[in-house]
Amino acid sequence: MKEGNFLDRVMEFEQQLETMHEQFRELIGFVAKMTEENHSLQLENHHLRTRLEELTDKTQMMDEKRPPEKPHKVDIGEGVDNLARIYNEGYHVCNVHYGSSRKGEDCLFCLSFLNKQNA
């Protein structure tokens, strides 16, 4: 094997290693991002399950205490109040992103929707 050919192969191998190292760094970044997103979704899921249990317990207690009378007519404003509460808890109530986390940012679609309902 000639010395020039050997050096060319070593340089080519070095370039391949650098390319693989860059791909490995990108992969590590992707895994870190997915792990963070997974953790965030697990926390959100836990929060929602806890909230659902609280509401279920509260509803069951109210149903047990309520005498069987004529059906309760739901006020339309009550639904809007519930949507406003959900929005204030940090979730979208607009038809574009309904149910997803707002991550602390206001949503013009949600605000527009809530303002229409209150008018």
PDB file of C-alpha atoms in Angstrom:
ATOM      1  CA  MET A   1       0.000   0.000   0.000  1.00  0.00           C
ATOM      2  CA  LYS A   2       1.374   3.382  -0.958  1.00  0.00           C
ATOM      3  CA  GLU A   3       1.836   6.081   1.644  1.00  0.00           C
ATOM      4  CA  GLY A   4      -0.347   8.602  -0.268  1.00  0.00           C
ATOM      5  CA  ASN A   5      -3.176   6.109  -0.585  1.00  0.00           C
ATOM      6  CA  PHE A   6      -2.927   5.284   3.116  1.00  0.00           C
ATOM      7  CA  LEU A   7      -3.086   8.977   4.125  1.00  0.00           C
ATOM      8  CA  ASP A   8      -6.079   9.504   1.855  1.00  0.00           C
ATOM      9  CA  ARG A   9      -7.874   6.599   3.529  1.00  0.00           C
ATOM     10  CA  VAL A  10      -7.025   7.912   7.012  1.00  0.00           C
ATOM     11  CA  MET A  11      -8.346  11.369   6.098  1.00  0.00           C
ATOM     12  CA  GLU A  12     -11.493   9.843   4.618  1.00  0.00           C
ATOM     13  CA  PHE A  13     -11.994   7.790   7.786  1.00  0.00           C
ATOM     14  CA  GLU A  14     -11.513  10.921   9.902  1.00  0.00           C
ATOM     15  CA  GLN A  15     -14.176  12.731   7.852  1.00  0.00           C
ATOM     16  CA  GLN A  16     -16.588   9.827   8.330  1.00  0.00           C
ATOM     17  CA  LEU A  17     -15.980   9.902  12.083  1.00  0.00           C
ATOM     18  CA  GLU A  18     -16.701  13.642  12.202  1.00  0.00           C
ATOM     19  CA  THR A  19     -19.927  13.128  10.250  1.00  0.00           C
ATOM     20  CA  MET A  20     -20.995  10.311  12.564  1.00  0.00           C
ATOM     21  CA  HIS A  21     -20.126  12.423  15.613  1.00  0.00           C
ATOM     22  CA  GLU A  22     -22.323  15.266  14.317  1.00  0.00           C
ATOM     23  CA  GLN A  23     -25.189  12.843  13.691  1.00  0.00           C
ATOM     24  CA  PHE A  24     -24.735  11.438  17.193  1.00  0.00           C
ATOM     25  CA  ARG A  25     -24.932  14.948  18.716  1.00  0.00           C
ATOM     26  CA  GLU A  26     -28.137  15.619  16.747  1.00  0.00           C
ATOM     27  CA  LEU A  27     -29.574  12.336  17.971  1.00  0.00           C
ATOM     28  CA  ILE A  28     -28.723  13.186  21.587  1.00  0.00           C
ATOM     29  CA  GLY A  29     -30.443  16.568  21.181  1.00  0.00           C
ATOM     30  CA  PHE A  30     -33.524  14.895  19.723  1.00  0.00           C
ATOM     31  CA  VAL A  31     -33.671  12.337  22.545  1.00  0.00           C
ATOM     32  CA  ALA A  32     -33.320  15.121  25.132  1.00  0.00           C
ATOM     33  CA  LYS A  33     -36.158  17.079  23.513  1.00  0.00           C
ATOM     34  CA  MET A  34     -38.409  14.007  23.355  1.00  0.00           C
ATOM     35  CA  THR A  35     -37.625  13.129  26.979  1.00  0.00           C
ATOM     36  CA  GLU A  36     -38.511  16.655  28.083  1.00  0.00           C
ATOM     37  CA  GLU A  37     -41.746  16.603  26.076  1.00  0.00           C
ATOM     38  CA  ASN A  38     -42.605  13.172  27.490  1.00  0.00           C
ATOM     39  CA  HIS A  39     -42.064  14.423  31.035  1.00  0.00           C
ATOM     40  CA  SER A  40     -44.223  17.477  30.361  1.00  0.00           C
ATOM     41  CA  LEU A  41     -47.012  15.311  28.954  1.00  0.00           C
ATOM     42  CA  GLN A  42     -46.811  12.938  31.926  1.00  0.00           C
ATOM     43  CA  LEU A  43     -47.177  15.874  34.328  1.00  0.00           C
ATOM     44  CA  GLU A  44     -50.099  17.281  32.349  1.00  0.00           C
ATOM     45  CA  ASN A  45     -51.724  13.834  32.238  1.00  0.00           C
ATOM     46  CA  HIS A  46     -51.289  13.438  36.010  1.00  0.00           C
ATOM     47  CA  HIS A  47     -52.798  16.902  36.583  1.00  0.00           C
ATOM     48  CA  LEU A  48     -55.769  16.108  34.351  1.00  0.00           C
ATOM     49  CA  ARG A  49     -56.383  12.735  36.012  1.00  0.00           C
ATOM     50  CA  THR A  50     -56.277  14.359  39.455  1.00  0.00           C
ATOM     51  CA  ARG A  51     -58.666  17.081  38.308  1.00  0.00           C
ATOM     52  CA  LEU A  52     -60.992  14.491  36.772  1.00  0.00           C
ATOM     53  CA  GLU A  53     -61.043  12.491  40.021  1.00  0.00           C
ATOM     54  CA  GLU A  54     -61.840  15.648  42.006  1.00  0.00           C
ATOM     55  CA  LEU A  55     -64.678  16.559  39.669  1.00  0.00           C
ATOM     56  CA  THR A  56     -66.012  13.009  39.631  1.00  0.00           C
ATOM     57  CA  ASP A  57     -65.996  12.826  43.432  1.00  0.00           C
ATOM     58  CA  LYS A  58     -67.646  16.230  43.679  1.00  0.00           C
ATOM     59  CA  THR A  59     -70.314  15.249  41.144  1.00  0.00           C
ATOM     60  CA  GLN A  60     -71.032  11.983  42.938  1.00  0.00           C
ATOM     61  CA  MET A  61     -71.414  13.782  46.270  1.00  0.00           C
ATOM     62  CA  MET A  62     -73.744  16.339  44.703  1.00  0.00           C
ATOM     63  CA  ASP A  63     -75.821  13.598  43.048  1.00  0.00           C
ATOM     64  CA  GLU A  64     -76.171  11.751  46.370  1.00  0.00           C
ATOM     65  CA  LYS A  65     -77.321  14.897  48.203  1.00  0.00           C
ATOM     66  CA  ARG A  66     -79.702  16.127  45.506  1.00  0.00           C
ATOM     67  CA  PRO A  67     -83.301  15.016  45.931  1.00  0.00           C
ATOM     68  CA  PRO A  68     -84.845  13.440  42.833  1.00  0.00           C
ATOM     69  CA  GLU A  69     -86.833  16.376  41.483  1.00  0.00           C
ATOM     70  CA  LYS A  70     -87.483  17.831  38.084  1.00  0.00           C
ATOM     71  CA  PRO A  71     -84.391  17.960  35.821  1.00  0.00           C
ATOM     72  CA  HIS A  72     -82.018  20.866  36.352  1.00  0.00           C
ATOM     73  CA  LYS A  73     -81.945  23.258  33.406  1.00  0.00           C
ATOM     74  CA  VAL A  74     -78.353  24.178  32.527  1.00  0.00           C
ATOM     75  CA  ASP A  75     -77.708  27.878  32.120  1.00  0.00           C
ATOM     76  CA  ILE A  76     -75.767  28.711  28.949  1.00  0.00           C
ATOM     77  CA  GLY A  77     -73.561  31.071  30.950  1.00  0.00           C
ATOM     78  CA  GLU A  78     -72.413  28.146  33.086  1.00  0.00           C
ATOM     79  CA  GLY A  79     -70.749  26.514  30.065  1.00  0.00           C
ATOM     80  CA  VAL A  80     -68.946  29.735  29.195  1.00  0.00           C
ATOM     81  CA  ASP A  81     -67.825  30.047  32.809  1.00  0.00           C
ATOM     82  CA  ASN A  82     -66.414  26.522  32.643  1.00  0.00           C
ATOM     83  CA  LEU A  83     -64.542  27.326  29.431  1.00  0.00           C
ATOM     84  CA  ALA A  84     -63.143  30.503  31.002  1.00  0.00           C
ATOM     85  CA  ARG A  85     -61.990  28.481  34.015  1.00  0.00           C
ATOM     86  CA  ILE A  86     -60.305  25.918  31.750  1.00  0.00           C
ATOM     87  CA  TYR A  87     -58.601  28.743  29.850  1.00  0.00           C
ATOM     88  CA  ASN A  88     -57.377  30.261  33.119  1.00  0.00           C
ATOM     89  CA  GLU A  89     -55.971  26.868  34.129  1.00  0.00           C
ATOM     90  CA  GLY A  90     -53.701  27.069  31.079  1.00  0.00           C
ATOM     91  CA  TYR A  91     -55.529  25.171  28.330  1.00  0.00           C
ATOM     92  CA  HIS A  92     -56.900  26.228  24.959  1.00  0.00           C
ATOM     93  CA  VAL A  93     -60.679  26.464  24.540  1.00  0.00           C
ATOM     94  CA  CYS A  94     -60.664  27.566  20.891  1.00  0.00           C
ATOM     95  CA  ASN A  95     -61.534  25.187  18.072  1.00  0.00           C
ATOM     96  CA  VAL A  96     -57.998  25.504  16.673  1.00  0.00           C
ATOM     97  CA  HIS A  97     -56.044  24.090  19.637  1.00  0.00           C
ATOM     98  CA  TYR A  98     -58.785  22.867  22.017  1.00  0.00           C
ATOM     99  CA  GLY A  99     -57.464  21.060  25.083  1.00  0.00           C
ATOM    100  CA  SER A 100     -53.759  21.576  24.449  1.00  0.00           C
ATOM    101  CA  SER A 101     -51.583  23.411  26.947  1.00  0.00           C
ATOM    102  CA  ARG A 102     -51.135  27.167  26.354  1.00  0.00           C
ATOM    103  CA  LYS A 103     -47.715  27.125  28.084  1.00  0.00           C
ATOM    104  CA  GLY A 104     -48.424  30.480  29.733  1.00  0.00           C
ATOM    105  CA  GLU A 105     -49.112  32.342  26.485  1.00  0.00           C
ATOM    106  CA  ASP A 106     -52.417  34.043  25.655  1.00  0.00           C
ATOM    107  CA  CYS A 107     -54.288  32.794  22.581  1.00  0.00           C
ATOM    108  CA  LEU A 108     -56.147  35.302  20.451  1.00  0.00           C
ATOM    109  CA  PHE A 109     -58.509  32.600  19.162  1.00  0.00           C
ATOM    110  CA  CYS A 110     -59.484  31.619  22.715  1.00  0.00           C
ATOM    111  CA  LEU A 111     -59.866  35.226  23.869  1.00  0.00           C
ATOM    112  CA  SER A 112     -61.963  36.092  20.820  1.00  0.00           C
ATOM    113  CA  PHE A 113     -64.164  33.058  21.422  1.00  0.00           C
ATOM    114  CA  LEU A 114     -64.661  33.877  25.112  1.00  0.00           C
ATOM    115  CA  ASN A 115     -65.439  37.537  24.328  1.00  0.00           C
ATOM    116  CA  LYS A 116     -68.081  36.505  21.759  1.00  0.00           C
ATOM    117  CA  GLN A 117     -69.732  34.200  24.285  1.00  0.00           C
ATOM    118  CA  ASN A 118     -69.888  36.933  26.944  1.00  0.00           C
ATOM    119  CA  ALA A 119     -71.357  39.539  24.578  1.00  0.00           C
TER     120      ALA A 119
END
